Amino acid sequence: MRQAIALLVGAALVAVAAVLPAPEAPEPPEVVPPEYPGTATDLGFCPTWTVDDVVASALVLAVAEEIEASLDFQADDEVLTEAVGRSGAGTVSADPGLAQGYVPVLVDGLSGDPVAAGVVTTGDGLLAASACARWSAVRWTVGVGGTLEGESTTLVLHNPSVQASTVAIEVFSDQGLEIGEGFGSVTVPPLGALELPVTGDLRLRERLVFVVDDPAGAIVPAIDHRSGGTDRAVAVGVPEAIEWFFPTTGGAEGELVLVNAGTESVAVEVDLFRPDGAELGATAILLEPRAIEVVPLDGGAGVRVRADEPVGAAVRTESGGGLGATMGLSTEAVDWALPGLGVGPGQPTMAILNVGAESVEVTYRVLGPGGATVGRTISVPGGTVSFQELEIQNASGVLVEASAPVTVGWHTIVPGGPLGVAPGIPRG
C-alpha cells in the first residue's frame, strides 16, 4: 500500500488549452480533454466515511467481477484493516470502533477490477453521497460551503500516508480571497484526518470554496456543508482543469461556482445540455483573478464548463429539506461506475451527458445482491443529457458502458426531504 501511495505522489493533470480571443467577448475555447488523473491506480481515497451516533455510512464497491481489497479505516494514528472479497456487487458497512467523526478509508484493490468506491451516508432526514478519489494532486479545489445563520462548513483533510504533510489552504468567498483563523499553512498528521471547521472571521459567508496546495501530493480534501435542517452535503476535492462536466446538478435548482486561484483573468463559457438539446455558450464570463463567480442553474440540465486556463468548479443544490454538493468531472470516458446508486431511500436517477454531435449507445447494468443484471441499452442523442429514473432496491451501484465518450453521474431525491448527488468514476 505504501508503495502504491508513493506512486501516486507524482500524478498530475495533463491539460492543453488554446488561446481565446479578447476576453471581453470570449468564444468557446477549443480544448483537448486532459487525461483523467490516476485512473490506473487500484487505490480509492474516501475522506467522508462517518462514524456517528445518528447516521450510518456505507462504503460501496461497485464491481461485477471477483475482487479482493483491503479497507484501512484511519483515525487518530490508529488504523483498522479489513480484508474483503467479492464475487460480485457488494456493499460494505462497518463500524471499526474508532473515534467518532470523519474516519477516512483507504481502499486498496488487491486483485480484480480497478477500485470504484463511494460513500453513502443516511440518517433521519439525511442523505449524502460522494465518490472516492482515485487520483492525487498538488492542487485541489473543493466546495461549495457556507456560513450564513444556521449553516456550518468543515474542511476535511485526509492523509493516507505514513508521513505528516504540510499544506497551504486558500479560502475564497463572494468577497474574494479570505484570511481565516485555522487556515493558511496546516500540518496534517499521518494515517488519518484533520477536521477544520469554519469559524471566526469567515462566518456569515454565503459561499465558500477551498483551494488546497499540497507539494507532496499526499492529501485528499473533502467538504461537509450543513444548512439549517438535518441534511448535509459532502464532496471530495478534484484537481483544477480547463474543462468540466456535470451530468447532473441534483435534480433541482442550484448554482455553479467557479474559482480562479490564479493571478490572471480567465475566459470561461458555460454550456447547458437538456434532454431536448443544447444551449451552447449559455453563459460567457471573464473570471477575475483570486475570485469566484456564480452561475444559477436549473435542475433539468447537464453542464459543461470550458476555460482557457485551469479553474475549479463545483455545484451546490438546495431543494426543500435537501442539500447536495458535487464536484465536476474533468474528462469523458466510455466505461463508468456509479458506486452508491441504489443505496438509501428516495428515487435514484442516473444522468448521462453526451456533448458530442453524434448519438451514443449506452448499456448499463445494475449491481444487486445477486450480481449484475442483464444490460439495458439506451440511445443518448448528441448534444443532450439523459436522465434515467431507476426502480432498483438493495442495489449497490450501476456500471455503464458507452459506444463513445460520455460523462455519467447520479442523484437521489427523497420528496420533501434530503437529496444526494455524486459523480461517476471512470473505470480502467
C-alpha positions as semicolon CSV with decimal commas, in nm:
position;residue;x (nm);y (nm);z (nm)
1;M;0,000;0,000;0,000
2;R;0,281;0,241;0,087
3;Q;0,443;0,176;-0,250
4;A;0,115;0,247;-0,424
5;I;0,077;0,575;-0,237
6;A;0,429;0,673;-0,332
7;L;0,346;0,610;-0,697
8;L;0,053;0,847;-0,669
9;V;0,266;1,137;-0,548
10;G;0,388;1,214;-0,899
11;A;0,043;1,207;-1,062
12;A;-0,057;1,532;-1,236
13;L;-0,312;1,665;-1,476
14;V;-0,220;1,688;-1,840
15;A;-0,403;1,983;-1,995
16;V;-0,367;2,158;-2,326
17;A;-0,561;2,480;-2,383
18;A;-0,591;2,708;-2,681
19;V;-0,572;3,086;-2,651
20;L;-0,908;3,257;-2,657
21;P;-0,993;3,582;-2,835
22;A;-1,023;3,907;-2,643
23;P;-1,172;3,831;-2,304
24;E;-1,436;4,099;-2,347
25;A;-1,623;3,860;-2,577
26;P;-1,494;3,509;-2,509
27;E;-1,552;3,239;-2,769
28;P;-1,593;2,871;-2,681
29;P;-1,231;2,763;-2,631
30;E;-1,101;2,465;-2,823
31;V;-0,983;2,229;-2,553
32;V;-0,811;1,893;-2,554
33;P;-0,954;1,697;-2,259
34;P;-0,676;1,607;-2,016
35;E;-0,602;1,251;-1,919
36;Y;-0,805;1,177;-1,609
37;P;-0,551;1,177;-1,326
38;G;-0,481;0,846;-1,163
39;T;-0,730;0,614;-1,331
40;A;-0,466;0,340;-1,347
41;T;-0,437;0,312;-0,971
42;D;-0,611;0,048;-0,764
43;L;-0,648;0,279;-0,465
44;G;-0,958;0,466;-0,352
45;F;-0,946;0,760;-0,109
46;C;-1,269;0,804;0,089
47;P;-1,248;1,106;0,325
48;T;-1,623;1,120;0,401
49;W;-1,690;0,788;0,575
50;T;-1,855;0,887;0,903
51;V;-1,881;0,735;1,248
52;D;-2,171;0,893;1,434
53;D;-2,447;0,815;1,683
54;V;-2,723;0,923;1,444
55;V;-2,600;0,838;1,093
56;A;-2,487;0,528;0,908
57;S;-2,223;0,522;0,637
58;A;-2,198;0,257;0,369
59;L;-1,873;0,207;0,183
60;V;-1,973;0,078;-0,160
61;L;-1,752;-0,114;-0,402
62;A;-1,912;-0,105;-0,747
63;V;-1,783;-0,424;-0,909
64;A;-1,943;-0,701;-1,109
65;E;-1,647;-0,938;-1,116
66;E;-1,446;-1,105;-0,843
67;I;-1,239;-0,859;-0,642
68;E;-1,015;-0,865;-0,336
69;A;-0,947;-0,544;-0,146
70;S;-0,829;-0,419;0,189
71;L;-1,002;-0,136;0,374
72;D;-0,789;0,080;0,604
73;F;-1,005;0,285;0,842
74;Q;-0,773;0,566;0,955
75;A;-0,819;0,791;1,260
76;D;-0,609;0,930;1,546
77;D;-0,295;0,739;1,443
78;E;-0,494;0,417;1,468
79;V;-0,562;0,204;1,162
80;L;-0,803;-0,086;1,142
81;T;-0,759;-0,302;0,831
82;E;-1,037;-0,522;0,699
83;A;-0,997;-0,757;0,405
84;V;-1,294;-0,800;0,174
85;G;-1,358;-1,033;-0,115
86;R;-1,648;-1,016;-0,354
87;S;-1,763;-1,249;-0,628
88;G;-1,998;-0,975;-0,748
89;A;-2,150;-0,647;-0,642
90;G;-2,136;-0,563;-0,276
91;T;-2,192;-0,300;-0,012
92;V;-1,951;-0,288;0,281
93;S;-2,091;-0,135;0,600
94;A;-1,875;-0,139;0,908
95;D;-1,813;0,043;1,234
96;P;-1,447;-0,015;1,319
97;G;-1,487;0,126;1,669
98;L;-1,258;0,422;1,609
99;A;-1,312;0,777;1,734
100;Q;-1,632;0,944;1,619
101;G;-1,632;1,196;1,338
102;Y;-1,489;1,161;0,991
103;V;-1,285;0,841;0,971
104;P;-1,138;0,825;0,620
105;V;-1,097;0,492;0,447
106;L;-0,821;0,388;0,210
107;V;-0,939;0,117;-0,030
108;D;-0,657;-0,090;-0,178
109;G;-0,761;-0,311;-0,469
110;L;-0,552;-0,626;-0,443
111;S;-0,694;-0,817;-0,740
112;G;-0,977;-0,796;-0,988
113;D;-1,132;-0,484;-1,136
114;P;-0,988;-0,140;-1,054
115;V;-1,139;0,011;-0,741
116;A;-1,456;0,215;-0,789
117;A;-1,570;0,309;-0,441
118;G;-1,818;0,555;-0,299
119;V;-1,968;0,653;0,035
120;V;-2,339;0,697;0,109
121;T;-2,442;0,838;0,447
122;T;-2,802;0,813;0,567
123;G;-2,998;0,915;0,873
124;D;-3,321;1,083;0,980
125;G;-3,371;1,349;0,712
126;L;-3,018;1,298;0,584
127;L;-2,873;1,165;0,261
128;A;-2,520;1,243;0,143
129;A;-2,312;1,079;-0,127
130;S;-1,962;1,113;-0,264
131;A;-1,729;0,923;-0,493
132;C;-1,393;0,818;-0,354
133;A;-1,097;0,976;-0,529
134;R;-0,871;0,757;-0,742
135;W;-0,612;1,022;-0,804
136;S;-0,366;1,250;-0,632
137;A;-0,282;1,614;-0,699
138;V;-0,063;1,901;-0,583
139;R;-0,354;2,147;-0,603
140;W;-0,714;2,067;-0,513
141;T;-1,044;2,253;-0,531
142;V;-1,343;2,161;-0,314
143;G;-1,675;2,333;-0,242
144;V;-1,936;2,472;-0,202
145;G;-1,985;2,558;0,165
146;G;-2,142;2,847;0,350
147;T;-2,165;3,000;0,697
148;L;-2,483;3,206;0,696
149;E;-2,704;3,192;1,004
150;G;-2,778;2,827;1,085
151;E;-2,511;2,693;0,848
152;S;-2,181;2,521;0,917
153;T;-1,893;2,414;0,695
154;T;-1,600;2,186;0,771
155;L;-1,298;2,110;0,554
156;V;-1,172;1,754;0,600
157;L;-0,814;1,671;0,502
158;H;-0,735;1,300;0,458
159;N;-0,370;1,197;0,482
160;P;-0,339;0,827;0,391
161;S;0,042;0,826;0,403
162;V;0,271;0,736;0,693
163;Q;0,427;1,084;0,695
164;A;0,281;1,412;0,816
165;S;0,216;1,657;0,533
166;T;0,201;2,037;0,536
167;V;-0,044;2,205;0,301
168;A;-0,141;2,562;0,218
169;I;-0,513;2,640;0,221
170;E;-0,678;2,934;0,050
171;V;-1,042;3,018;0,121
172;F;-1,250;3,201;-0,139
173;S;-1,590;3,363;-0,082
174;D;-1,802;3,616;-0,268
175;Q;-1,559;3,872;-0,127
176;G;-1,260;3,704;-0,293
177;L;-0,961;3,553;-0,117
178;E;-1,019;3,541;0,260
179;I;-0,794;3,509;0,561
180;G;-0,946;3,272;0,814
181;E;-0,843;3,153;1,156
182;G;-0,712;2,798;1,146
183;F;-0,638;2,805;0,774
184;G;-0,327;2,906;0,580
185;S;-0,043;2,663;0,647
186;V;-0,166;2,343;0,815
187;T;0,012;2,017;0,900
188;V;-0,197;1,703;0,862
189;P;-0,091;1,406;1,077
190;P;-0,029;1,071;0,909
191;L;-0,286;0,796;0,864
192;G;-0,591;0,999;0,950
193;A;-0,793;1,314;0,900
194;L;-0,780;1,673;1,016
195;E;-1,117;1,848;1,050
196;L;-1,112;2,226;1,009
197;P;-1,446;2,389;1,097
198;V;-1,501;2,736;0,956
199;T;-1,536;2,987;1,239
200;G;-1,443;3,340;1,338
201;D;-1,387;3,591;1,059
202;L;-1,531;3,356;0,797
203;R;-1,878;3,348;0,950
204;L;-2,178;3,486;0,756
205;R;-2,042;3,390;0,415
206;E;-2,294;3,277;0,156
207;R;-2,039;3,071;-0,039
208;L;-1,702;2,919;0,045
209;V;-1,463;2,732;-0,184
210;F;-1,129;2,588;-0,068
211;V;-0,808;2,554;-0,269
212;V;-0,553;2,320;-0,111
213;D;-0,190;2,325;-0,229
214;D;0,000;2,011;-0,134
215;P;0,351;1,990;-0,285
216;A;0,391;1,630;-0,166
217;G;0,068;1,516;-0,332
218;A;-0,033;1,321;-0,023
219;I;-0,357;1,490;0,089
220;V;-0,716;1,435;-0,029
221;P;-0,962;1,708;0,081
222;A;-1,338;1,694;0,125
223;I;-1,608;1,933;0,240
224;D;-1,905;1,891;0,476
225;H;-2,173;2,160;0,447
226;R;-2,487;2,173;0,662
227;S;-2,765;2,427;0,627
228;G;-3,048;2,460;0,876
229;G;-3,210;2,117;0,862
230;T;-3,068;1,772;0,918
231;D;-2,942;1,709;0,564
232;R;-2,580;1,765;0,471
233;A;-2,376;1,793;0,154
234;V;-2,038;1,628;0,113
235;A;-1,794;1,635;-0,178
236;V;-1,440;1,516;-0,238
237;G;-1,191;1,756;-0,395
238;V;-1,068;1,746;-0,754
239;P;-0,763;1,892;-0,930
240;E;-0,807;2,207;-1,138
241;A;-0,889;2,162;-1,508
242;I;-0,971;2,356;-1,823
243;E;-1,288;2,158;-1,893
244;W;-1,557;2,039;-1,652
245;F;-1,863;1,817;-1,695
246;F;-2,160;1,798;-1,456
247;P;-2,405;1,531;-1,583
248;T;-2,646;1,624;-1,304
249;T;-2,681;1,915;-1,066
250;G;-2,907;1,721;-0,829
251;G;-3,246;1,734;-0,999
252;A;-3,335;2,077;-0,861
253;E;-3,232;2,438;-0,898
254;G;-2,877;2,505;-0,789
255;E;-2,570;2,707;-0,870
256;L;-2,238;2,652;-1,040
257;V;-1,950;2,814;-0,853
258;L;-1,626;2,875;-1,043
259;V;-1,300;2,967;-0,871
260;N;-0,988;3,120;-1,023
261;A;-0,699;3,083;-0,777
262;G;-0,452;3,228;-1,029
263;T;-0,327;3,581;-1,080
264;E;-0,464;3,634;-1,432
265;S;-0,820;3,661;-1,562
266;V;-0,966;3,350;-1,726
267;A;-1,228;3,345;-2,003
268;V;-1,496;3,084;-1,934
269;E;-1,801;2,955;-2,122
270;V;-2,082;2,750;-1,970
271;D;-2,288;2,521;-2,195
272;L;-2,619;2,366;-2,090
273;F;-2,746;2,031;-2,219
274;R;-3,108;1,928;-2,175
275;P;-3,293;1,617;-2,289
276;D;-3,418;1,806;-2,596
277;G;-3,093;1,980;-2,696
278;A;-2,804;2,207;-2,610
279;E;-2,765;2,574;-2,530
280;L;-2,403;2,637;-2,619
281;G;-2,250;2,949;-2,473
282;A;-2,539;2,995;-2,233
283;T;-2,308;3,199;-2,010
284;A;-1,980;3,369;-2,103
285;I;-1,779;3,534;-1,829
286;L;-1,437;3,674;-1,756
287;L;-1,339;3,512;-1,427
288;E;-1,133;3,762;-1,233
289;P;-0,811;3,651;-1,061
290;R;-0,833;3,534;-0,700
291;A;-1,213;3,528;-0,716
292;I;-1,523;3,314;-0,755
293;E;-1,816;3,353;-0,994
294;V;-2,169;3,215;-0,953
295;V;-2,389;3,085;-1,237
296;P;-2,752;2,995;-1,148
297;L;-2,867;2,655;-1,279
298;D;-3,195;2,474;-1,327
299;G;-3,222;2,110;-1,233
300;G;-3,306;1,975;-1,576
301;A;-2,972;2,027;-1,745
302;G;-2,624;1,887;-1,762
303;V;-2,340;2,138;-1,762
304;R;-2,009;2,176;-1,942
305;V;-1,754;2,440;-1,843
306;R;-1,474;2,543;-2,081
307;A;-1,191;2,775;-1,981
308;D;-0,865;2,893;-2,132
309;E;-0,673;2,826;-1,810
310;P;-0,730;2,572;-1,529
311;V;-1,009;2,663;-1,287
312;G;-1,206;2,489;-1,014
313;A;-1,577;2,419;-1,044
314;A;-1,842;2,291;-0,802
315;V;-2,221;2,273;-0,788
316;R;-2,442;2,326;-0,483
317;T;-2,811;2,233;-0,485
318;E;-3,085;2,305;-0,230
319;S;-3,438;2,172;-0,258
320;G;-3,692;2,169;0,023
321;G;-3,514;1,995;0,307
322;G;-3,240;1,865;0,077
323;L;-2,884;1,984;0,036
324;G;-2,635;1,849;-0,216
325;A;-2,289;1,929;-0,350
326;T;-2,082;1,778;-0,625
327;M;-1,753;1,843;-0,797
328;G;-1,722;1,809;-1,172
329;L;-1,562;1,550;-1,396
330;S;-1,262;1,661;-1,599
331;T;-1,282;1,408;-1,880
332;E;-1,515;1,186;-2,075
333;A;-1,488;0,807;-2,087
334;V;-1,662;0,501;-2,230
335;D;-1,659;0,292;-1,911
336;W;-1,806;0,419;-1,581
337;A;-1,903;0,303;-1,233
338;L;-2,168;0,466;-1,013
339;P;-2,100;0,331;-0,663
340;G;-2,384;0,405;-0,421
341;L;-2,663;0,447;-0,674
342;G;-2,948;0,248;-0,516
343;V;-2,824;0,274;-0,157
344;G;-3,054;0,456;0,083
345;P;-3,406;0,600;0,046
346;G;-3,556;0,802;-0,236
347;Q;-3,575;0,792;-0,613
348;P;-3,235;0,721;-0,771
349;T;-3,167;0,883;-1,107
350;M;-2,874;0,823;-1,341
351;A;-2,761;1,107;-1,568
352;I;-2,568;1,054;-1,894
353;L;-2,423;1,362;-2,063
354;N;-2,333;1,342;-2,432
355;V;-2,175;1,667;-2,552
356;G;-2,071;1,517;-2,887
357;A;-2,252;1,566;-3,216
358;E;-2,345;1,200;-3,270
359;S;-2,583;0,972;-3,084
360;V;-2,422;0,732;-2,835
361;E;-2,543;0,386;-2,739
362;V;-2,518;0,333;-2,363
363;T;-2,554;-0,001;-2,185
364;Y;-2,595;-0,009;-1,809
365;R;-2,607;-0,293;-1,557
366;V;-2,749;-0,266;-1,206
367;L;-2,537;-0,421;-0,932
368;G;-2,757;-0,601;-0,682
369;P;-2,719;-0,876;-0,422
370;G;-2,723;-1,139;-0,695
371;G;-2,460;-0,969;-0,908
372;A;-2,502;-0,760;-1,222
373;T;-2,829;-0,758;-1,412
374;V;-2,850;-0,813;-1,785
375;G;-2,751;-0,493;-1,958
376;R;-3,011;-0,249;-2,082
377;T;-2,918;-0,030;-2,379
378;I;-3,046;0,321;-2,443
379;S;-2,961;0,583;-2,705
380;V;-2,846;0,930;-2,598
381;P;-2,866;1,181;-2,885
382;G;-2,578;1,416;-2,949
383;G;-2,582;1,740;-2,751
384;T;-2,823;1,612;-2,484
385;V;-2,840;1,474;-2,133
386;S;-3,046;1,166;-2,048
387;F;-3,199;1,122;-1,703
388;Q;-3,291;0,763;-1,620
389;E;-3,506;0,704;-1,312
390;L;-3,417;0,355;-1,193
391;E;-3,660;0,140;-0,997
392;I;-3,399;-0,053;-0,804
393;Q;-3,389;-0,179;-0,449
394;N;-3,098;-0,311;-0,247
395;A;-2,860;-0,224;-0,530
396;S;-2,508;-0,102;-0,462
397;G;-2,439;0,077;-0,788
398;V;-2,451;0,076;-1,165
399;L;-2,190;0,001;-1,432
400;V;-2,210;0,193;-1,760
401;E;-2,051;0,125;-2,098
402;A;-2,088;0,361;-2,394
403;S;-2,008;0,341;-2,763
404;A;-1,835;0,681;-2,746
405;P;-1,708;0,902;-2,462
406;V;-1,972;1,044;-2,225
407;T;-1,985;1,157;-1,863
408;V;-2,209;0,999;-1,601
409;G;-2,337;1,093;-1,254
410;W;-2,633;1,032;-1,029
411;H;-2,865;1,186;-0,773
412;T;-3,130;1,060;-0,536
413;I;-3,423;1,271;-0,412
414;V;-3,650;1,199;-0,118
415;P;-3,969;1,402;-0,183
416;G;-3,981;1,687;0,068
417;G;-3,664;1,555;0,227
418;P;-3,292;1,509;0,167
419;L;-3,105;1,461;-0,157
420;G;-2,769;1,315;-0,254
421;V;-2,554;1,393;-0,559
422;A;-2,237;1,221;-0,679
423;P;-2,024;1,198;-0,993
424;G;-1,939;0,871;-1,160
425;I;-1,591;0,717;-1,160
426;P;-1,412;0,627;-1,486
427;R;-1,309;0,261;-1,483
428;G;-0,991;0,111;-1,622
